[in-house]
mmCIF file of C-alpha atoms in Angstrom:
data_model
loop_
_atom_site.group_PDB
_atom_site.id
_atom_site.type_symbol
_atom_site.label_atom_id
_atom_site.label_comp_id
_atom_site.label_asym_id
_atom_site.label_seq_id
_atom_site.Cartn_x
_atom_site.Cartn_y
_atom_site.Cartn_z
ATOM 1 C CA UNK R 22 120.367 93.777 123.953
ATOM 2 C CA UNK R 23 120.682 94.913 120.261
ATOM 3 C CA UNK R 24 121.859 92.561 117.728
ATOM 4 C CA UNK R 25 123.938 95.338 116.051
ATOM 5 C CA UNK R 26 126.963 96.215 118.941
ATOM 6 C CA UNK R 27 128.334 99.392 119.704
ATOM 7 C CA UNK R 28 130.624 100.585 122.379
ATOM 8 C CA UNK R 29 128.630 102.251 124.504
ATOM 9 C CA UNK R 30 131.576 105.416 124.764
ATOM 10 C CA UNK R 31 133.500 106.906 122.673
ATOM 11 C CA UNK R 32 136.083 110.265 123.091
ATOM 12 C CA UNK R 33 138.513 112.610 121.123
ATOM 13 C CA UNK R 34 140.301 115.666 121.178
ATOM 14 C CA UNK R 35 139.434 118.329 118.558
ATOM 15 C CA UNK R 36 141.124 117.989 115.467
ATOM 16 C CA UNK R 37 141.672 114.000 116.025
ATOM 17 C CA UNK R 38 139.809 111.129 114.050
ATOM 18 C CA UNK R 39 137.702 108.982 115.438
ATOM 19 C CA UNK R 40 136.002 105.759 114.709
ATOM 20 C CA UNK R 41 132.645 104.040 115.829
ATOM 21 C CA UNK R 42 132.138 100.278 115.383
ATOM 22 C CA UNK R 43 129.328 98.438 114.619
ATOM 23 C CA UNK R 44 129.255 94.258 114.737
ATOM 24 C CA UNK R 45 126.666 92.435 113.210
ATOM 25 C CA UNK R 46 126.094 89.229 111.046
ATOM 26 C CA UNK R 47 125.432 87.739 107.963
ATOM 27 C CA UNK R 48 121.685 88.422 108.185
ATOM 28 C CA UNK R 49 122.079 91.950 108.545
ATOM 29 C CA UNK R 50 125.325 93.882 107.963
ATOM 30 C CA UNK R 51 126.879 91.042 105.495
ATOM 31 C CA UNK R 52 124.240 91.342 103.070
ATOM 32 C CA UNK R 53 122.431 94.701 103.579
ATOM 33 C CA UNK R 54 123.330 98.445 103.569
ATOM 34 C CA UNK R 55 124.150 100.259 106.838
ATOM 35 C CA UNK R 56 123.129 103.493 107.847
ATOM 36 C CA UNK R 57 124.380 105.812 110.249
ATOM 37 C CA UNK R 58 122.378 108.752 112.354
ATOM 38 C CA UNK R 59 123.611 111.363 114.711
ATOM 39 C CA UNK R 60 120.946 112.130 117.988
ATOM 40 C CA UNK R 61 122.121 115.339 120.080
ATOM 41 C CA UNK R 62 120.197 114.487 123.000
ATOM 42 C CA UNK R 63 116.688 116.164 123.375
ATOM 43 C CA UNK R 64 116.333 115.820 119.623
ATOM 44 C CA UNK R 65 115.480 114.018 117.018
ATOM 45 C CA UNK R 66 117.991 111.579 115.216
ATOM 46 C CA UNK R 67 119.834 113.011 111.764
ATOM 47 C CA UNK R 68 120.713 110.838 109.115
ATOM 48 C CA UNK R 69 124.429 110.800 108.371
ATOM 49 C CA UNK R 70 125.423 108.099 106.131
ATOM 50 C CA UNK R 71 122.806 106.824 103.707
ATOM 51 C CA UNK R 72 123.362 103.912 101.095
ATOM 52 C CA UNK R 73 126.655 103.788 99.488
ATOM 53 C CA UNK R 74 128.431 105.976 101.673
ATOM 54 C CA UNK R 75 126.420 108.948 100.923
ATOM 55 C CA UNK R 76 126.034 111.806 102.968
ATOM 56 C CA UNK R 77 122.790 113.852 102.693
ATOM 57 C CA UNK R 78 123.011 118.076 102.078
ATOM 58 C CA UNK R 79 124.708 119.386 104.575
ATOM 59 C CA UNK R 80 126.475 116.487 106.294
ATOM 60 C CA UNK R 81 130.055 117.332 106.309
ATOM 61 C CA UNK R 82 132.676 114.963 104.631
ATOM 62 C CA UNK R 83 134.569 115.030 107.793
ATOM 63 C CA UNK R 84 132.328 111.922 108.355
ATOM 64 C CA UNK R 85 132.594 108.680 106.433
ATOM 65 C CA UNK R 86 131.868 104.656 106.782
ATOM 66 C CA UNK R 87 133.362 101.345 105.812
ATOM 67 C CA UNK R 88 132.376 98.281 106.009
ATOM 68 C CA UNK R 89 133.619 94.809 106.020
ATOM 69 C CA UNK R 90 131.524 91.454 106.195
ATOM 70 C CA UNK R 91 129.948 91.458 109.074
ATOM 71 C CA UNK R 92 131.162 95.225 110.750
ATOM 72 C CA UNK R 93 130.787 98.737 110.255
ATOM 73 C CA UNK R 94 132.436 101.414 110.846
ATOM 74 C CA UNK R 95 131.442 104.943 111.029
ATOM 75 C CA UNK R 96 134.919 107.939 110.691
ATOM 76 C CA UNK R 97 135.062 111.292 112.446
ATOM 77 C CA UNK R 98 137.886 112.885 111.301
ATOM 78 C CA UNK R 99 138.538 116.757 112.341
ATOM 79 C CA UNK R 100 136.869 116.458 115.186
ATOM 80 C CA UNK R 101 134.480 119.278 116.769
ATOM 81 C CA UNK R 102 133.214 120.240 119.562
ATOM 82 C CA UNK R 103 129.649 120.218 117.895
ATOM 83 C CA UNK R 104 130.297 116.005 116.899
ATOM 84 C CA UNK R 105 129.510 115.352 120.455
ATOM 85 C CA UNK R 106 126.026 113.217 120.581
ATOM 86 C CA UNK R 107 124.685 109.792 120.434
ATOM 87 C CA UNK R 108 125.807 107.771 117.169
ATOM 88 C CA UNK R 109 123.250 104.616 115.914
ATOM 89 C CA UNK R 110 124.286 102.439 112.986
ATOM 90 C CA UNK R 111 121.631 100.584 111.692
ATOM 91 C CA UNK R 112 120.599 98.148 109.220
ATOM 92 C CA UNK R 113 117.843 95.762 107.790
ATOM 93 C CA UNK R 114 117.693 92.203 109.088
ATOM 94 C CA UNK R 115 116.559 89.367 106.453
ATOM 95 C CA UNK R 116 116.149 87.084 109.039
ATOM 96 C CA UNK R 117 114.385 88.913 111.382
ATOM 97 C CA UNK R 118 112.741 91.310 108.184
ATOM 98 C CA UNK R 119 113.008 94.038 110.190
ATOM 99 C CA UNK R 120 115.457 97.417 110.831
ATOM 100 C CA UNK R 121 117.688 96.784 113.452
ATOM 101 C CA UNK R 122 119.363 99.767 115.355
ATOM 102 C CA UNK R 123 122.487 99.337 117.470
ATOM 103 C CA UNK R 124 123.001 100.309 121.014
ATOM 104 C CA UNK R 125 124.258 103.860 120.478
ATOM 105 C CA UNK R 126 127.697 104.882 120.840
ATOM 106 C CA UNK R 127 127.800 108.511 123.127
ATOM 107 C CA UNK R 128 130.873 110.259 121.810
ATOM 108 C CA UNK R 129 132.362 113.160 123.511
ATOM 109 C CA UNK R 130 134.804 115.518 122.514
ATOM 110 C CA UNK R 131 137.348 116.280 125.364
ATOM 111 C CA UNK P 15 110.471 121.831 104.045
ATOM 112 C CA UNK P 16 109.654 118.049 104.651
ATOM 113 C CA UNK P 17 107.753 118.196 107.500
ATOM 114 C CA UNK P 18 106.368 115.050 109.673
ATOM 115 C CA UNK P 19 104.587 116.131 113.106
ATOM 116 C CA UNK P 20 103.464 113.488 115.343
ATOM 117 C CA UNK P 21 100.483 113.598 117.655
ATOM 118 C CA UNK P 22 98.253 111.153 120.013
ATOM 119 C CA UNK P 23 100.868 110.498 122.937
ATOM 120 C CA UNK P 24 99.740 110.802 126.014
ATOM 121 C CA UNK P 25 99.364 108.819 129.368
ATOM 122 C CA UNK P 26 97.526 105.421 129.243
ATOM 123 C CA UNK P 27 97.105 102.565 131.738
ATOM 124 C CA UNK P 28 98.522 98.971 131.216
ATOM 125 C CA UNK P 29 96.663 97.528 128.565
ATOM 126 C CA UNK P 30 95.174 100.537 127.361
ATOM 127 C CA UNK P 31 95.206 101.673 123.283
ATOM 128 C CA UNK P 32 96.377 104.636 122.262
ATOM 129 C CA UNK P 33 96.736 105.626 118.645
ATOM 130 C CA UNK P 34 99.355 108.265 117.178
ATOM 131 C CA UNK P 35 98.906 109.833 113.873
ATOM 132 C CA UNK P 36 102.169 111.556 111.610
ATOM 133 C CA UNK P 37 101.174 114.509 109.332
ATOM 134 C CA UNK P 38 103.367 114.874 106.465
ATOM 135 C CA UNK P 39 103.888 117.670 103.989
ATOM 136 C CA UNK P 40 106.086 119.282 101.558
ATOM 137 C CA UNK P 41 106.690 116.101 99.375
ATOM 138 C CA UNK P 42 105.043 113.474 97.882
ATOM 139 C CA UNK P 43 103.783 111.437 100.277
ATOM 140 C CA UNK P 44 102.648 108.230 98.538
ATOM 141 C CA UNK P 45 106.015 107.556 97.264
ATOM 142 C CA UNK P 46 108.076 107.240 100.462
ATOM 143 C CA UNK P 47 107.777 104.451 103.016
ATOM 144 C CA UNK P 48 106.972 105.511 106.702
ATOM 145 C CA UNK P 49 108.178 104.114 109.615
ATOM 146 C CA UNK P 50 107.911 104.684 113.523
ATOM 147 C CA UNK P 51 111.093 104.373 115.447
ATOM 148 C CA UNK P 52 110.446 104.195 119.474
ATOM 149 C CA UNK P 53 112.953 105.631 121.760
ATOM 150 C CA UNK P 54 112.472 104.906 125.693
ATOM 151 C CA UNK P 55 113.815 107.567 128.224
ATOM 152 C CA UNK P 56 117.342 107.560 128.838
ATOM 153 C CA UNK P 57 117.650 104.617 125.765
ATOM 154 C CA UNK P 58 118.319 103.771 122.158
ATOM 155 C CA UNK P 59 116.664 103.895 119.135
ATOM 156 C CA UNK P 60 113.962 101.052 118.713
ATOM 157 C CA UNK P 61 112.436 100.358 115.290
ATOM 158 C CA UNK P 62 108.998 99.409 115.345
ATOM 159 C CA UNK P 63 107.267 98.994 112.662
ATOM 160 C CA UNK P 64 107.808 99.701 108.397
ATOM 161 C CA UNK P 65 105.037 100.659 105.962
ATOM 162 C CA UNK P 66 105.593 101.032 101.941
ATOM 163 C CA UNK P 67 104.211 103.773 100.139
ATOM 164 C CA UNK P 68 101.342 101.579 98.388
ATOM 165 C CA UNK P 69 101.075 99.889 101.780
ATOM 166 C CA UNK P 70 102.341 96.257 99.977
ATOM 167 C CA UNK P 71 104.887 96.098 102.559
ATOM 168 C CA UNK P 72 104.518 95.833 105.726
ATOM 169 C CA UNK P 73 106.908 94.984 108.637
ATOM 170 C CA UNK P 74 106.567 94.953 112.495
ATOM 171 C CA UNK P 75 109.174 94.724 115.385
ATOM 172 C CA UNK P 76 108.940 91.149 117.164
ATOM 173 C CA UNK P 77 108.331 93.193 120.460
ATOM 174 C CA UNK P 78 104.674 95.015 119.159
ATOM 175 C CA UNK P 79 103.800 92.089 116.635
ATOM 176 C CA UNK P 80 100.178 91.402 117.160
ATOM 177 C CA UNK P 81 99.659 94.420 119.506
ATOM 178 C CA UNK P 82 100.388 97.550 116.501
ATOM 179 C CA UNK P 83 98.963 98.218 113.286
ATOM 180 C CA UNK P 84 100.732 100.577 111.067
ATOM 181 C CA UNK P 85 98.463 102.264 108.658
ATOM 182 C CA UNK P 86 98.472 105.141 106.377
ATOM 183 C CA UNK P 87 96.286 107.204 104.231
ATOM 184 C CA UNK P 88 98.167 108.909 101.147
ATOM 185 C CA UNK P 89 95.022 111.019 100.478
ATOM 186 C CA UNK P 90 95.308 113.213 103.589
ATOM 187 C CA UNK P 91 99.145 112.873 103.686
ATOM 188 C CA UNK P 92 99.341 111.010 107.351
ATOM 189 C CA UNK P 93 100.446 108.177 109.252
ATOM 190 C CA UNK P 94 99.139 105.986 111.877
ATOM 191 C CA UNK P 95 100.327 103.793 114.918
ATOM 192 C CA UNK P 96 97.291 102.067 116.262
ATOM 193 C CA UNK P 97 98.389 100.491 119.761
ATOM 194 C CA UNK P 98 96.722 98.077 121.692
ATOM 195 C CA UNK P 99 97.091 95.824 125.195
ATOM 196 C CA UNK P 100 99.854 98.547 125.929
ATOM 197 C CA UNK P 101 102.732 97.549 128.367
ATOM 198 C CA UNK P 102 105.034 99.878 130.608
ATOM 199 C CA UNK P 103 107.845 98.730 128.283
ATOM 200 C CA UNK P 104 106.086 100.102 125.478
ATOM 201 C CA UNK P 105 106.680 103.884 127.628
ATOM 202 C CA UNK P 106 109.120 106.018 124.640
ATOM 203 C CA UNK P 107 108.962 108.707 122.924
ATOM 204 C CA UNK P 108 107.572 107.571 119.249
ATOM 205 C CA UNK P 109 109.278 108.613 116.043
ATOM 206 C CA UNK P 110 107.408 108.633 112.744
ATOM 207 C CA UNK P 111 110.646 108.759 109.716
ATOM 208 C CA UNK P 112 110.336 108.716 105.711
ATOM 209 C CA UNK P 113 112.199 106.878 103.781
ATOM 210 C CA UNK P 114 113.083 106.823 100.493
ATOM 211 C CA UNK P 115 112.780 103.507 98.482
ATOM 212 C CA UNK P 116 113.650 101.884 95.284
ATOM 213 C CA UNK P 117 112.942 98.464 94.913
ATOM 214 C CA UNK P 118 114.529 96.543 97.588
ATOM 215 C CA UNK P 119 116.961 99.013 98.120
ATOM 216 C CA UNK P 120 116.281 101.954 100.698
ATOM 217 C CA UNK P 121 118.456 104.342 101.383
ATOM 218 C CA UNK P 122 118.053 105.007 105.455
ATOM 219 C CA UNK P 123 115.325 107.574 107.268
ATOM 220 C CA UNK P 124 116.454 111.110 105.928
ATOM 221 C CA UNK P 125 113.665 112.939 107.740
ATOM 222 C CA UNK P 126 112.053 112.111 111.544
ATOM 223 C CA UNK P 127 109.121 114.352 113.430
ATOM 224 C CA UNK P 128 110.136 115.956 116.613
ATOM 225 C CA UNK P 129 108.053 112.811 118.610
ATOM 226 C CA UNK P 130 105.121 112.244 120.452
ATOM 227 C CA UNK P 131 105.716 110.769 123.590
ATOM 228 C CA UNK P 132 104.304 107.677 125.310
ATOM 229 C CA UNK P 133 103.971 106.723 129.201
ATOM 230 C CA UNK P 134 102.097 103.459 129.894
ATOM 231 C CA UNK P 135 101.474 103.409 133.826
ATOM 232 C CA UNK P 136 98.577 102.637 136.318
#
């Protein structure tokens, strides 16, 4: 069980905007950045959301985060068919001092 | 291109060792910290263990603490996972990601290898 939760599902239409928690605590999300990565399955995960809600080249600004003490929250907004994968926030743990990931969120686009 | 390319997985017995090596190019490896993120079939992402890029820090998942030993060698560019007393939990497919870091602050894994996978099983 992963100290960071997700919902384990997640769905849209194309065109809608969606949104992707992430709960945490004061060890790991209230006091350290969080990061978000995309996984189409059979691959290898992409990072989508680096520190200060930066997006690497080539990562659309359809997709954005938030955060707010202790959650996270990653945006889809103009949904597409090619959004549909596994979604992992993740972030550092100062009490654990390690990376935690959280339990994946599979988004689909109906 | 950044390019990380895992190798060593294969099938071992319960208790076994098995050690898995990362081959980086096309940046400067010494500067970046390495990690290896674990994924078991059908599961989510795992991190397992953090290395800095002049090996000061290093960091292990509570799950392969005394059993792993990240290691690295910045003159031929590569990464290691040396795993011992192997388990059939430890089964995954095994990630090696760079990350860039500035002090405390890093700034997430921005490039993984395609994996090397691990099956632990008599």
């Amino acid at each position: 069980q992963s100290v960071l939760t997700q919902p384990p599902s997640a769905s849209g239409t194309p065109g809608q905007r969606v949104t992707i928690s992430c709960s945490g605590g004061s060890s790991n999300i209230g006091s350290n950045t969080v990061h978000w990565y995309q996984q189409i399955p059979g691959t290898a995960p992409k990072l989508l959301i680096s520190s200060d809600n930066q997006r690497p080249s080539g990562v659309p600004d359809r997709f954005s985060d938030s955060k707010s003490g202790t959650s996270a929250s990653l945006a889809i907004s103009g949904l597409q068919s090619e959004d549909e994968a596994d979604y992992y926030c993740a972030a550092w743990d100062d009490s654990l001092k390690g990376r935690l990931f959280g339990g994946g969120t599979k988004l689909t686009v109906l | 291109d950044v390019q990380l390319v895992e190798s060593g997985g294969g099938l071992v017995k319960p208790g076994g060792s098995l050690r898995l090596s990362c081959a980086a190019s096309e940046f400067t490896f010494s500067s970046y910290s390495m990690n290896w993120v674990r994924q078991a079939p059908g599961k989510g992402l795992e991190w397992v263990s953090s290395l800095s890029g002049d090996t000061y820090y290093i960091f292990y998942a509570d799950s392969v603490k005394g059993r792993f030993t990240i290691s690295r060698d910045n003159a031929k560019n590569s990464l290691y996972l040396q795993m011992n007393s192997l388990r059939a939990e430890d089964s995954a497919v095994y990630y090696c990601a760079r990350e860039p870091c500035s002090g405390n602050k890093c700034d997430g894994f921005d490039y993984w290898g395609q994996g090397t996978l691990v099956t632990v099983s008599s």
